[in-house]
Structure formats: structure tokens, C-alpha cells
CSV table of C-alpha atoms in Angstrom, one decimal:
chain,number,residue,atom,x,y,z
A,1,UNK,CA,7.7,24.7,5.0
A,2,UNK,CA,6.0,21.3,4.4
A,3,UNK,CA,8.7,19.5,5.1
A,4,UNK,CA,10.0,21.0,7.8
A,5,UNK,CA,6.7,20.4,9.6
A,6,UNK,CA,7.3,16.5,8.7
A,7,UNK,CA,10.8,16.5,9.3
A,8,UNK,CA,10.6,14.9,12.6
A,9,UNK,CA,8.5,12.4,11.4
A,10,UNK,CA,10.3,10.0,8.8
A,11,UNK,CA,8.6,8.2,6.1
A,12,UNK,CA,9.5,6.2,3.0
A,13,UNK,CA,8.4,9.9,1.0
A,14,UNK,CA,10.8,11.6,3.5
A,15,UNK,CA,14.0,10.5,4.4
A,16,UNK,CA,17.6,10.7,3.9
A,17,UNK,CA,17.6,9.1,0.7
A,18,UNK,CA,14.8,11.0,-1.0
A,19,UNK,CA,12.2,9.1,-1.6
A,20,UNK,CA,12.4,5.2,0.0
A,21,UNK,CA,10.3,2.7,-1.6
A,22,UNK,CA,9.8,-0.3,-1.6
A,23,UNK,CA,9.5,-0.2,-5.5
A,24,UNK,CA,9.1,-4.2,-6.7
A,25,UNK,CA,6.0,-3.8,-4.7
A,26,UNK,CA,5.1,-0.6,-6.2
A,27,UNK,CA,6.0,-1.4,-9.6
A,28,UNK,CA,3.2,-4.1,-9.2
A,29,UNK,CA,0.9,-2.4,-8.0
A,30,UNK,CA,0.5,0.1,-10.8
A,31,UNK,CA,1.1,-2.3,-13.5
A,32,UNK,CA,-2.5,-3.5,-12.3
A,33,UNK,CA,-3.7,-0.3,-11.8
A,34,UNK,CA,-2.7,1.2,-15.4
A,35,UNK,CA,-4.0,-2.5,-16.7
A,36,UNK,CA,-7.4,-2.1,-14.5
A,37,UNK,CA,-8.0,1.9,-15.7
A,38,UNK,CA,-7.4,-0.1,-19.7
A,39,UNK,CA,-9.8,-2.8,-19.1
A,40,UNK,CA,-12.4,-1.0,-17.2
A,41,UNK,CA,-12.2,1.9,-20.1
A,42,UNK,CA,-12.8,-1.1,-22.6
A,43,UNK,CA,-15.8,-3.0,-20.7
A,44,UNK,CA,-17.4,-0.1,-20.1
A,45,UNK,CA,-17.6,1.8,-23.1
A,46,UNK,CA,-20.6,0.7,-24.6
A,47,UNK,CA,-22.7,0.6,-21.4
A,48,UNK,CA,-21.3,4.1,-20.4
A,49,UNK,CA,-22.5,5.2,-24.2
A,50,UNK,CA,-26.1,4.1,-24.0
A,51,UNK,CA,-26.4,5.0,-20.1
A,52,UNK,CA,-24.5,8.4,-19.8
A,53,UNK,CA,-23.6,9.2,-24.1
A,54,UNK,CA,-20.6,9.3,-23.0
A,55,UNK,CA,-18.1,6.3,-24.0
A,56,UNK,CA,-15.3,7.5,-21.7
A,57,UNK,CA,-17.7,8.2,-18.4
A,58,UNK,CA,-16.6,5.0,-16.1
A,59,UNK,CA,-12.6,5.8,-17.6
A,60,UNK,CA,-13.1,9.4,-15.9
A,61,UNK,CA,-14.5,8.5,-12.7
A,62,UNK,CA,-12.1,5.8,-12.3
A,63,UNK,CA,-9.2,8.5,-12.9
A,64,UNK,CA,-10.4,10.0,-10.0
A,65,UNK,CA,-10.8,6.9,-7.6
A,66,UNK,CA,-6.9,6.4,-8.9
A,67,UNK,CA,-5.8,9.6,-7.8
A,68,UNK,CA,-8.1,9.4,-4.8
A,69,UNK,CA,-6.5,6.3,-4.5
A,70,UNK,CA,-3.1,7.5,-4.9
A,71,UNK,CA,-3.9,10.3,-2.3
A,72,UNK,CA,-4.4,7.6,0.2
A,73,UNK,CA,-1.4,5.5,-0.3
A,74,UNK,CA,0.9,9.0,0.3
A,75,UNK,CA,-1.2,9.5,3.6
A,76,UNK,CA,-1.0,6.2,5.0
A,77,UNK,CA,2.5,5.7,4.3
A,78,UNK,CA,3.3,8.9,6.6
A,79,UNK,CA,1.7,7.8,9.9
A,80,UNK,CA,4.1,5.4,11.7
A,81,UNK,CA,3.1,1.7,12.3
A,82,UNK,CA,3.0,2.5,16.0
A,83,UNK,CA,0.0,4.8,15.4
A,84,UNK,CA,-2.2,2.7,13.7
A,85,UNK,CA,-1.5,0.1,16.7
A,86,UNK,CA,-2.6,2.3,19.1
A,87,UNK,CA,-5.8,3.5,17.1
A,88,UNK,CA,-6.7,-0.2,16.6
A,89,UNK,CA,-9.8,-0.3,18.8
A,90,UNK,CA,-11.4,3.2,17.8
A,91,UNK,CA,-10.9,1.1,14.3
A,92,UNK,CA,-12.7,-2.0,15.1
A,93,UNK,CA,-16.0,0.9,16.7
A,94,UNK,CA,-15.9,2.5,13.4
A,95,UNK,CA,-16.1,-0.3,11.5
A,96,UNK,CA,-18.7,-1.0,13.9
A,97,UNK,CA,-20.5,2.1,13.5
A,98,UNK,CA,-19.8,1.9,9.4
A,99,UNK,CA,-21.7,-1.1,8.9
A,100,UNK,CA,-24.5,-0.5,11.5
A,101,UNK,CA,-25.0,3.1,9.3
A,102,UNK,CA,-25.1,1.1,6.2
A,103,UNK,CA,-28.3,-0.9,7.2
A,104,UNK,CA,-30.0,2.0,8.4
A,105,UNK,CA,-33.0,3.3,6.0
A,106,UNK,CA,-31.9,7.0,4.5
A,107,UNK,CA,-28.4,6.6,4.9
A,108,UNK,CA,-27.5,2.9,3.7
A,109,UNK,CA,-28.4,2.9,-0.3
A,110,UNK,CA,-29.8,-0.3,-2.1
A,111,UNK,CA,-28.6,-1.8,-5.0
A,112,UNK,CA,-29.7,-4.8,-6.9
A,113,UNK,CA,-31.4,-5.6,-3.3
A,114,UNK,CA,-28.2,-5.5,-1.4
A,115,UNK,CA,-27.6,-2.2,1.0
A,116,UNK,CA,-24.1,-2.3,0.7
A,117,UNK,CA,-23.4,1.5,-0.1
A,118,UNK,CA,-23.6,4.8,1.9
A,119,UNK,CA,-24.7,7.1,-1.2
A,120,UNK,CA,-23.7,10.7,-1.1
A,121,UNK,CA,-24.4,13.3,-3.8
A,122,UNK,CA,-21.4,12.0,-6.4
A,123,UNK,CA,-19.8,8.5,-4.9
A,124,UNK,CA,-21.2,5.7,-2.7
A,125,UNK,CA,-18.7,4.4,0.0
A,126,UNK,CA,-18.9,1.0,0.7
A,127,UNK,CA,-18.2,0.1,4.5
A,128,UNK,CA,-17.2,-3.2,4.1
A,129,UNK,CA,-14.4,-2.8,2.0
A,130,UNK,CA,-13.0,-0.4,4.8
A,131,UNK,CA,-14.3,-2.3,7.7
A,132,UNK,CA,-12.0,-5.7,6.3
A,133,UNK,CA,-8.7,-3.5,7.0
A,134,UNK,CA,-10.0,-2.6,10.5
A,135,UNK,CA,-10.6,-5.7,11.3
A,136,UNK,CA,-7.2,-6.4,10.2
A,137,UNK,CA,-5.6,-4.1,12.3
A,138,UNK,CA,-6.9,-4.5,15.5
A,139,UNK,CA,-7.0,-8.1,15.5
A,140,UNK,CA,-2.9,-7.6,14.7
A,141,UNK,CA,-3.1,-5.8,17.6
A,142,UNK,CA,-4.9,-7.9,19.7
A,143,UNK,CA,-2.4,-10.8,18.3
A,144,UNK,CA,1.0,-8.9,19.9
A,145,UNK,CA,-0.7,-7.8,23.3
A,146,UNK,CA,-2.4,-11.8,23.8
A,147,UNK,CA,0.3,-13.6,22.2
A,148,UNK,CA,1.2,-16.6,24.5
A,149,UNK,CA,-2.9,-16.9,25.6
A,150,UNK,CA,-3.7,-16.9,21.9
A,151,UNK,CA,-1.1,-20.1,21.9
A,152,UNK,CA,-1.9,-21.5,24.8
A,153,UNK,CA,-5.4,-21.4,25.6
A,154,UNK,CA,-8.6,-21.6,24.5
A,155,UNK,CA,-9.8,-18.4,25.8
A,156,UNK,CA,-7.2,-16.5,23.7
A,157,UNK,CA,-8.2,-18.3,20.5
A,158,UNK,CA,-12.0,-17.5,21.2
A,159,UNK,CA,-11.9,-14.1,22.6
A,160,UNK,CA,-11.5,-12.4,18.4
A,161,UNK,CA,-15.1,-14.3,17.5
A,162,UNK,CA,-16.3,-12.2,20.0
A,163,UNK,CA,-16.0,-9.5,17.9
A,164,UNK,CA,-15.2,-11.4,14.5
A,165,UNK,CA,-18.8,-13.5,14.8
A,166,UNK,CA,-21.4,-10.0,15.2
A,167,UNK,CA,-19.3,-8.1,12.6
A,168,UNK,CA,-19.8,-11.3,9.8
A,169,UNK,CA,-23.5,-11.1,10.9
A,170,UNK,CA,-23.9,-7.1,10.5
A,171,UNK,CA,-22.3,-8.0,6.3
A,172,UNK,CA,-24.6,-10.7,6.1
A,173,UNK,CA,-27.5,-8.5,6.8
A,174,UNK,CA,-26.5,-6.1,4.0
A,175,UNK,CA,-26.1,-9.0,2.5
A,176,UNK,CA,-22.5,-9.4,1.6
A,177,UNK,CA,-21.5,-13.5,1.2
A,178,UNK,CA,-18.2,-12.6,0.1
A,179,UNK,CA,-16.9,-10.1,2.2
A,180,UNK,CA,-17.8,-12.3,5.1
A,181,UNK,CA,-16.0,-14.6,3.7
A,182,UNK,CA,-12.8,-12.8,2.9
A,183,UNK,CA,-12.5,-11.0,6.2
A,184,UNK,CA,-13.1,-14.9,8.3
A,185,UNK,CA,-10.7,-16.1,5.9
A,186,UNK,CA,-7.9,-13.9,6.3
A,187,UNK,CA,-8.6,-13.5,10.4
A,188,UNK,CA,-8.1,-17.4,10.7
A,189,UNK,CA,-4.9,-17.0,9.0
A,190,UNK,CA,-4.1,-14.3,11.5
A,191,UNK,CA,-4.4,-16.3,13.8
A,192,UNK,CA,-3.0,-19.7,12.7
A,193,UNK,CA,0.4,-17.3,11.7
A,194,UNK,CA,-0.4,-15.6,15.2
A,195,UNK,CA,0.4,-19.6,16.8
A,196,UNK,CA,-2.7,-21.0,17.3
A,197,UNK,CA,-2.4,-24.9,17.4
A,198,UNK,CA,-3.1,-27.0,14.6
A,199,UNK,CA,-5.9,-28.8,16.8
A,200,UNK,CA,-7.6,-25.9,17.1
A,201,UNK,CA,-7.1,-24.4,13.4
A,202,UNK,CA,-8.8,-27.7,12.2
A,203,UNK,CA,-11.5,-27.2,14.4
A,204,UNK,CA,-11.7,-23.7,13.4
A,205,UNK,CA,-12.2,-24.9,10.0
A,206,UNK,CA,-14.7,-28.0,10.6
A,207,UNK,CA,-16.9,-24.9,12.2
A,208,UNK,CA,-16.6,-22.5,9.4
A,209,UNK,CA,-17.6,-25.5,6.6
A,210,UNK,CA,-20.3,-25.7,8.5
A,211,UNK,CA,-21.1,-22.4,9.6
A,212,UNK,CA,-20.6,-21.7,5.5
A,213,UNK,CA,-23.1,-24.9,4.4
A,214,UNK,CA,-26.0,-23.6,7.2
A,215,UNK,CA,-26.0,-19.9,5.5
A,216,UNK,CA,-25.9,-21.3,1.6
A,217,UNK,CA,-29.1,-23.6,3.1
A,218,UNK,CA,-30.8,-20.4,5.0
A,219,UNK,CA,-31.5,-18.7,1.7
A,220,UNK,CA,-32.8,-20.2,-1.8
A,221,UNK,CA,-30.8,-17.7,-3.8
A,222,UNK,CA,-28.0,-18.7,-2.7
A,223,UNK,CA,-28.4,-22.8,-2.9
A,224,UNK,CA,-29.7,-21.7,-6.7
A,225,UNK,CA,-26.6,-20.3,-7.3
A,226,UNK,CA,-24.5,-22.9,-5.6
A,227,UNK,CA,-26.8,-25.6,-7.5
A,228,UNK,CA,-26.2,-23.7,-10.9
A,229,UNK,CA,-22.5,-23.0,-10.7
A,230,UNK,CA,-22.5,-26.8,-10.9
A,231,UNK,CA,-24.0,-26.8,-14.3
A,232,UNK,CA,-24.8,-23.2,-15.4
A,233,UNK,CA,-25.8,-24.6,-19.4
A,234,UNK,CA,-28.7,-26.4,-17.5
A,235,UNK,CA,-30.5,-22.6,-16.9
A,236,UNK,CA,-28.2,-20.8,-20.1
A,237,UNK,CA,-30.8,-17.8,-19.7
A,238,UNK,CA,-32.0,-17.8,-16.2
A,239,UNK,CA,-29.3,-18.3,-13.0
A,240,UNK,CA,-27.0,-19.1,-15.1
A,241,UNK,CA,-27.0,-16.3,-17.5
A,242,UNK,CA,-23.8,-14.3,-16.1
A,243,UNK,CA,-21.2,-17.9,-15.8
A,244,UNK,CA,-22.4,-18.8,-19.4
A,245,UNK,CA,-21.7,-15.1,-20.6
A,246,UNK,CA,-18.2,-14.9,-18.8
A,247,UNK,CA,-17.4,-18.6,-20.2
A,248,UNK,CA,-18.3,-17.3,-23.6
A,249,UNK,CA,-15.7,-14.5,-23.5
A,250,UNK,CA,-12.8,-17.1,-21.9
A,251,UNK,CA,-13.7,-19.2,-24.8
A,252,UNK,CA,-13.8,-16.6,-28.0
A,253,UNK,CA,-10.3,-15.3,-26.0
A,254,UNK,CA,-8.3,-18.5,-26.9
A,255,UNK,CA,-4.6,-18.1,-26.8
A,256,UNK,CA,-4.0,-14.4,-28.0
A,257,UNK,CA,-7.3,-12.5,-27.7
A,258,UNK,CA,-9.9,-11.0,-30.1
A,259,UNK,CA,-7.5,-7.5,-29.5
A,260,UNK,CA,-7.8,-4.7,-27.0
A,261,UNK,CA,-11.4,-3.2,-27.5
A,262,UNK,CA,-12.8,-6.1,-29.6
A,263,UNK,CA,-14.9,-7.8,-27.3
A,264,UNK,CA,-18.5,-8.7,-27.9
A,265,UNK,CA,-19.4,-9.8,-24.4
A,266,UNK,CA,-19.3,-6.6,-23.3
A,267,UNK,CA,-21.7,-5.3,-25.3
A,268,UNK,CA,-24.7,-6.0,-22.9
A,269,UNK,CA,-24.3,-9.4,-23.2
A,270,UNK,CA,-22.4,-10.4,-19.7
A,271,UNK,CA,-23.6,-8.3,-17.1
A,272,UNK,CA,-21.8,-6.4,-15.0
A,273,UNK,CA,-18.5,-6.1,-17.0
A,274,UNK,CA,-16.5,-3.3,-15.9
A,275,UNK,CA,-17.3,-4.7,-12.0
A,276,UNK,CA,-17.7,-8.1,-11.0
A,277,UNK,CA,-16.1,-9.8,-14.4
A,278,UNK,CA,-14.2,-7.5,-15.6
A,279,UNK,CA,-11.7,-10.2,-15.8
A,280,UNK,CA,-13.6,-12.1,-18.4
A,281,UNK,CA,-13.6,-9.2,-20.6
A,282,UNK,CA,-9.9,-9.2,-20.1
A,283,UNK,CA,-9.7,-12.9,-21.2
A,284,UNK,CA,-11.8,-12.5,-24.0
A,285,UNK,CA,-9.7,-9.4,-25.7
A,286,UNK,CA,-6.3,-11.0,-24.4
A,287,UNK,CA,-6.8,-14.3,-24.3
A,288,UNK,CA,-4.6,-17.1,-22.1
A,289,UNK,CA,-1.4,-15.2,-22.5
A,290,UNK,CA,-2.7,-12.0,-21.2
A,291,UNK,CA,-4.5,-13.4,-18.3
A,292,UNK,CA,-1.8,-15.6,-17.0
A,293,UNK,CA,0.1,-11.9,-17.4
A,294,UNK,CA,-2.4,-11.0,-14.9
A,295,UNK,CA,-2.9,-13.8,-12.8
A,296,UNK,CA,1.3,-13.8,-12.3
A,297,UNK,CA,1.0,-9.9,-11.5
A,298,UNK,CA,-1.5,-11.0,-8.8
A,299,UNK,CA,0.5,-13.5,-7.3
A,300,UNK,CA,3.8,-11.0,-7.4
A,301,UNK,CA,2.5,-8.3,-5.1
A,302,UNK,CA,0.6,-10.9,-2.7
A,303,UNK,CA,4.1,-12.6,-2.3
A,304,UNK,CA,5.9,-9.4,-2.2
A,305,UNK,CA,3.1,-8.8,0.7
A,306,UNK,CA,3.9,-11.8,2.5
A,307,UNK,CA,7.6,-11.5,2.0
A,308,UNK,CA,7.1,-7.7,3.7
A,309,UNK,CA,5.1,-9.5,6.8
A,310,UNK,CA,8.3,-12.0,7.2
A,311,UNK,CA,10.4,-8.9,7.1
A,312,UNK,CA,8.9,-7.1,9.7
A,313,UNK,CA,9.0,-10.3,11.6
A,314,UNK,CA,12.8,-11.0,11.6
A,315,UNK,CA,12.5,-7.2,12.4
A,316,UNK,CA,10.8,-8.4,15.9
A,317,UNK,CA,8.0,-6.1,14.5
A,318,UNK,CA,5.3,-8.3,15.0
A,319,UNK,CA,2.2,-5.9,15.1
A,320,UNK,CA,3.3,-4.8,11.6
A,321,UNK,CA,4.2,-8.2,10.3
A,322,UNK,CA,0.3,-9.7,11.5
A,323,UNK,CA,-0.9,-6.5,9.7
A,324,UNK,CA,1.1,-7.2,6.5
A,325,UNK,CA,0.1,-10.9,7.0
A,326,UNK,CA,-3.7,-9.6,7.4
A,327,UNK,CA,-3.5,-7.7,4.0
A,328,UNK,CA,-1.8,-10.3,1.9
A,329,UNK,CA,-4.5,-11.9,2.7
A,330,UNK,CA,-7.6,-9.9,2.1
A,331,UNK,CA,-5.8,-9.3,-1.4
A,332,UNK,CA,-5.4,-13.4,-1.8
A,333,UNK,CA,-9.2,-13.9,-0.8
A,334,UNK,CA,-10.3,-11.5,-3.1
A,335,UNK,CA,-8.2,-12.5,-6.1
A,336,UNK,CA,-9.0,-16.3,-5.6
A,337,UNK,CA,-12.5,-15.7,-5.1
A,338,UNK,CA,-13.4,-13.1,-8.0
A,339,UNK,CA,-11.7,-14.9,-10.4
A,340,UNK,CA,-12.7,-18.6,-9.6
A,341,UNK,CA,-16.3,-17.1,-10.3
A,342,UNK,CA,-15.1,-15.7,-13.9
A,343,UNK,CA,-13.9,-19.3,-14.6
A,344,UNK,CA,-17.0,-20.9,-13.1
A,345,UNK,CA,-15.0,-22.8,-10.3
A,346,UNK,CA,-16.6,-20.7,-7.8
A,347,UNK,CA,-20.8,-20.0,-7.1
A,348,UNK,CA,-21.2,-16.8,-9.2
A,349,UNK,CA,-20.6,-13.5,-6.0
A,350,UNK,CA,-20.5,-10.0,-5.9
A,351,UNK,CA,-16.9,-9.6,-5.0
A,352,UNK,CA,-14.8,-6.9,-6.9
A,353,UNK,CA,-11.1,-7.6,-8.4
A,354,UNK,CA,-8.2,-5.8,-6.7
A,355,UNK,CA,-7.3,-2.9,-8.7
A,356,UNK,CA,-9.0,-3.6,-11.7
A,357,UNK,CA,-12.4,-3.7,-11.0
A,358,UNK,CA,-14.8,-0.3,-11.1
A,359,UNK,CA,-15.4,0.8,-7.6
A,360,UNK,CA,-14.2,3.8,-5.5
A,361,UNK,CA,-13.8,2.1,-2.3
A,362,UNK,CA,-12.5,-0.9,-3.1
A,363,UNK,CA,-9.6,1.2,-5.1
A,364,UNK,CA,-8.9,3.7,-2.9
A,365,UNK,CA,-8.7,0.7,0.0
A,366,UNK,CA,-6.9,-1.2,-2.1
A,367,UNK,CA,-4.2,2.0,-2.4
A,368,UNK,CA,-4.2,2.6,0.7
A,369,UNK,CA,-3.2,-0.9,1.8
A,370,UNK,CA,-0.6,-0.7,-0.6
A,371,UNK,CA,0.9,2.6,1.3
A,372,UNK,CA,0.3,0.4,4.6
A,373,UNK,CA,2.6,-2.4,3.3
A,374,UNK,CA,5.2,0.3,1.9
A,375,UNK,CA,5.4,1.7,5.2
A,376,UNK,CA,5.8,-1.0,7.1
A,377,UNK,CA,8.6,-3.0,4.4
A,378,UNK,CA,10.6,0.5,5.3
A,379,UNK,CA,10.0,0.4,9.0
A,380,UNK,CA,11.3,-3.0,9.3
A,381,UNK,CA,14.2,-2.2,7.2
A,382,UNK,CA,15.2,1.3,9.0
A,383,UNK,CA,14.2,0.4,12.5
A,384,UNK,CA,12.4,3.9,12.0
A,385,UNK,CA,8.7,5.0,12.5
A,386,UNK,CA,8.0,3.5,15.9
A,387,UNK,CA,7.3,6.2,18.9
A,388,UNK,CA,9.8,4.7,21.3
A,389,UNK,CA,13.0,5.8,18.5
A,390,UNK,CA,14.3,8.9,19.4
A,391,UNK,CA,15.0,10.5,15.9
A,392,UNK,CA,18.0,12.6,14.9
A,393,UNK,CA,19.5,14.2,12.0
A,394,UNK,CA,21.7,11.0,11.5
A,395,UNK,CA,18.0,9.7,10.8
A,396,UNK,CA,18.3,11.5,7.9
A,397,UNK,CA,22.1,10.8,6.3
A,398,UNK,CA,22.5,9.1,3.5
A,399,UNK,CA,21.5,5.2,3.9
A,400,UNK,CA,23.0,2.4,1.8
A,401,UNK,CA,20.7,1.2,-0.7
A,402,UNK,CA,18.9,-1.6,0.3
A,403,UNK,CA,18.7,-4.9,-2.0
A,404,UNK,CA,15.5,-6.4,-1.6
């Protein structure tokens, strides 16, 4: 019955073929998402045990972010590029609305003097991580309908900071450094892939060095940290505490690892383990080898990303190929970010690891971006999915396997 309701409505799950993935990508994906649910079950243990008694409680509420997660990467990859397109402005007012909620006293919930959260009875949701993807999206919509003023005038480059420029101020007011930073970051190369001219890219970068040294000088905490970073030994037990800690555990790690479950640092030395550095854990009990593993897994699905963006583009699908674009990107922000501050090239921020860190929303986001990309790689390779393609049941024949 099921699918005969989705019949007329293709997708990668349903088609002639059975089920038509895009499975390099996938395979990726959960290689880091059965590698995050290890790591986070090892830094967390000893926390968890002392907080909750229970060793295993941040392994069981990650197993239901993963399947929450999972949930959402089936569902997105079922609605047709063309719908999220159209949707893309209702997007950019919820994200809107998301982050304006999250400030608000009662609803938005404080942690470690940041309101970043929207607490209910047994999760938080964190808008940001879902506003970064709307943003995304309409601004790949915005890309395809403006196209030749985006290249060719000024107006057309300035007209997203319109919306860009109040949405970075509503994050830092939660305040979230990094997420501002990511979602700039990935809408300037947006639109320097959208044809915006090099004079203006550069320009667009003098402004956001600056824009970026201003804020770091507006609050103390920040210029401590930036000031720190530099030389985090100089204040071992004060701002420096968590950089010292993480470079600990990179340096008892050395080639091979202390072994899966052996690490010290976790054990209320480095704060925040299972979150924020969970990465250092992973270096500390892997050592080089198994972080380079990781790093190259990284790098795999953010190419495979990109690869899916140029795809859709020799596809003359261009809202789907800014919107793969957009994602690579948020993924590459996040991974360059999170773990330049676990090596101490970057001022320590609150910025979780795709996939492996603990956190709901920023798993279940990261999911469902993965389902985005799926979706679209199969689009661009069918032709399918869009509202103006009649479908048929020679839709649904058997298709020669593709070799991607």
C-alpha cells in the first residue's frame, strides 16, 4: 500500500532498480557514524558513570539521534529537488523564526552562558545547526533565479547580506562564533561558485577579515582565547586548560594509540570530550594512524559532495548543484574548524565534529544532508525528481547500473 502511494513519486529508495544509491557516499558516511557512536561510547563513559551511573548513557542516547538521524536521511531523500526550491523562502522565515525563539527567555535554554538550545522535556534542538542548511537552500535558490545580476552587478552580489548580515547577528547574540562563521563561509563560496568576480570575492574577503578582527576585539573572552591559543602553556590551568588537555592526549597517542578505551584524558581531565574534542580522545586511543584514517574519511565524503554538486551541474541542474556546493561546504567548515582547535591551530570554539561528535541536532542535520546529497547525485543521474518530468512506468524499468 505504501508504495503504491509513492509510486508516482520516484526516489533513490524507490525505483526501478530497487534501491538507488549513491553508495561511495554512503559507505562514508556511516563508516563515521559507526566510528563517532565508538568514540563517543569511549569518551563518555566515565563522565556518564559519575553523572547518570550509568557508563553506557551518552552510547544510548546517541543510538537514538542515529536512528533519528537515519529517519531523516530516508525522508529527505523522498521529496524531489524541485520542492525544496520552491520552499526555499518559508526556509530562510523559519530559520528566522528558529533563531529569534532561541533568544527568547522560557523557550531558548542556557548553557555554559550561551542560549544556543530550545530545551524540551528529553532533547534540546539547536537552531543553528538547522538554520546553516536553510540558509543554504534558499540562497541556491536565489543563485539560479539572479544568476546573470549576481555576475554582473553589484546589486546581485549585495542583495544575500541583506539577509546573510541580520541572521550572523541573531547567532552572535546567542552567542555562536562558529556557526557564524561556518554559514559566511560556505555562503561566500556560494557565491564565488555562483560567478561572482574575483574583484569582488577579494573584497568580500578584505570585509569579512575585518568584520571577523572587530568582533574578536568587541569581547574580552574572545581576544583571551585568541591571545591564549597562541601559547596555551603560558595559562596551563586557566584559558588554556582545554588546548593543553587535548594536546596531552595527541601526544600520549603517538603513532598507534594507547588502545580503544584506554584513554586518560577522558577521565575528567579534558573537558568536554564526547562533544567538542572528541577527536582528541580519538587521537589519544588511536594515535596518528587512526586519525589520518579519519581525517581521509572526512575528506572522502566532502569530495564525493563536491563531485555530486559538479554532477548536477553538467546535469544543467544548477539549484541542486549550489545546494550540494552549499553542503560540502558547511561539512568542510566544520571539519576544518573543530579539528584545527583539537590540534591548537585554531582559537579554542564550541563547534561540534560532523558525525562524531554527541549532539542530536547536529547528527540528525548532518543525516539529513547526507539524504539531500543522495537525492540530488540520483536526480542528476536519472533526469528524475523535478515537477516539470512527466513520470511513466518506463520510469520504473530496469536502468543500467551506473559507474560512479
Amino acid at each position: 500500500m505504501i508504495f503504491g502511494i509513492l509510486k508516482p513519486y520516484p526516489s533513490p529508495l524507490i525505483s526501478g532498480r530497487g534501491i538507488d544509491l549513491d553508495f561511495p557516499l554512503l559507505a562514508g558516511c556511516l563508516a563515521l557514524l559507526g566510528l563517532g557512536l565508538v568514540m563517543i561510547t569511549s569518551a563518555s563513559s566515565e563522565v556518564a558513570a559519575v553523572q547518570s551511573g550509568n557508563p553506557l548513557y551518552h552510547m544510548y542516547r546517541h543510538l537514538v539521534y542515529v536512528f533519528l538521524g537515519l529517519v531523516a536521511c530516508g525522508a529527505t531523500m523522498m521529496v524531489p529537488i524541485a520542492t525544496w526550491q520552491r520552499m526555499g523562502f518559508m526556509m530562510l522565515l523559519g530559520a528566522f523564526g528558529l533563531l529569534v525563539m532561541v533568544l527568547v527567555p522560557g523557550i531558548g535554554r542556557e548553557v555554559n552562558g550561551s542560549m544556543r538550545w530550545i530545551g524540551f522535556s528529553f532533547f534540546n534542538v539547536q537552531p543553528s545547526e538547522i538554520a546553516k542548511v536553510f540558509v543554504v537552500i534558499y540562497l541556491a535558490g536565489y543563485l539560479v533565479r539572479r544568476q546573470t545580476e549576481v555576475r554582473e552587478s553589484w546589486m546581485g552580489f549585495f542583495k544575500p547580506f541583506i539577509v546573510l548580515l541580520p541572521m550572523a547577528g541573531l547567532l552572535l547574540m546567542e552567542p555562536d562564533f562558529g556557526a557564524t562563521v561556518v554559514m559566511m563561509g560556505a555562503a561566500a563560496a556560494m557565491l564565488f561558485l555562483g560567478g561572482v568576480g574575483l574583484f569582488r570575492f577579494s573584497l568580500m574577503v578584505v570585509l569579512a577579515v575585518v568584520a571577523v578582527f572587530v568582533l574578536v576585539q568587541a569581547q574580552p573572552y574572545r581576544m583571551a582565547r585568541l591571545i591564549t591559543f597562541t601559547d596555551p602553556w603560558s595559562d596551563q590551568f586557566g584559558s588554556g586548560y582545554q588546548l593543553t588537555q587535548a594536546l596531552i592526549a595527541f601526544g600520549r597517542g603517538e603513532w598507534l594509540g594507547v588502545g580503544l578505551g584506554n584513554s586518560v584524558q577522558k577521565q575528567f581531565y579534558l573537558p568536554e570530550a564526547h562533544t567538542d574534542f572528541v577527536f582528541s580522545v580519538l587521537a589519544e586511543e588511536l594515535g596518528v594512524v587512526g586519525s589520518l584514517v579519519t581525517i581521509a574519511l572526512f575528506v572522502f565524503v566532502t569530495i564525493r559532495a563536491l563531485y555530486i554538486g559538479l554532477w548536477a551541474e553538467k546535469a544543467k541542474q544548477f539549484f541542486a548543484a549550489y545546494m550540494a556546493f552549499g553542503l560540502a561546504f558547511l561539512w568542510i567548515g566544520q571539519f576544518l574548524i573543530n579539528i584545527g582547535v583539537n590540534v591548537g591551530l585554531l582559537p579554542t570554539k564550541g563547534l561540534t565534529l560532523p558525525f562524531l561528535s554527541y549532539g542530536g541536532s547536529s547528527l540528525v542535520i548532518c543525516c539529513a544532508c547526507v539524504g539531500l546529497l543522495l537525492r540530488i547525485e540520483w536526480e542528476s543521474r536519472t533526469h528524475l525528481g523535478s515537477e516539470e518530468h512527466e513520470f511513466s512506468e518506463s520510469d520504473f524499468a530496469e536502468e543500467p547500473a551506473h559507474g560512479r
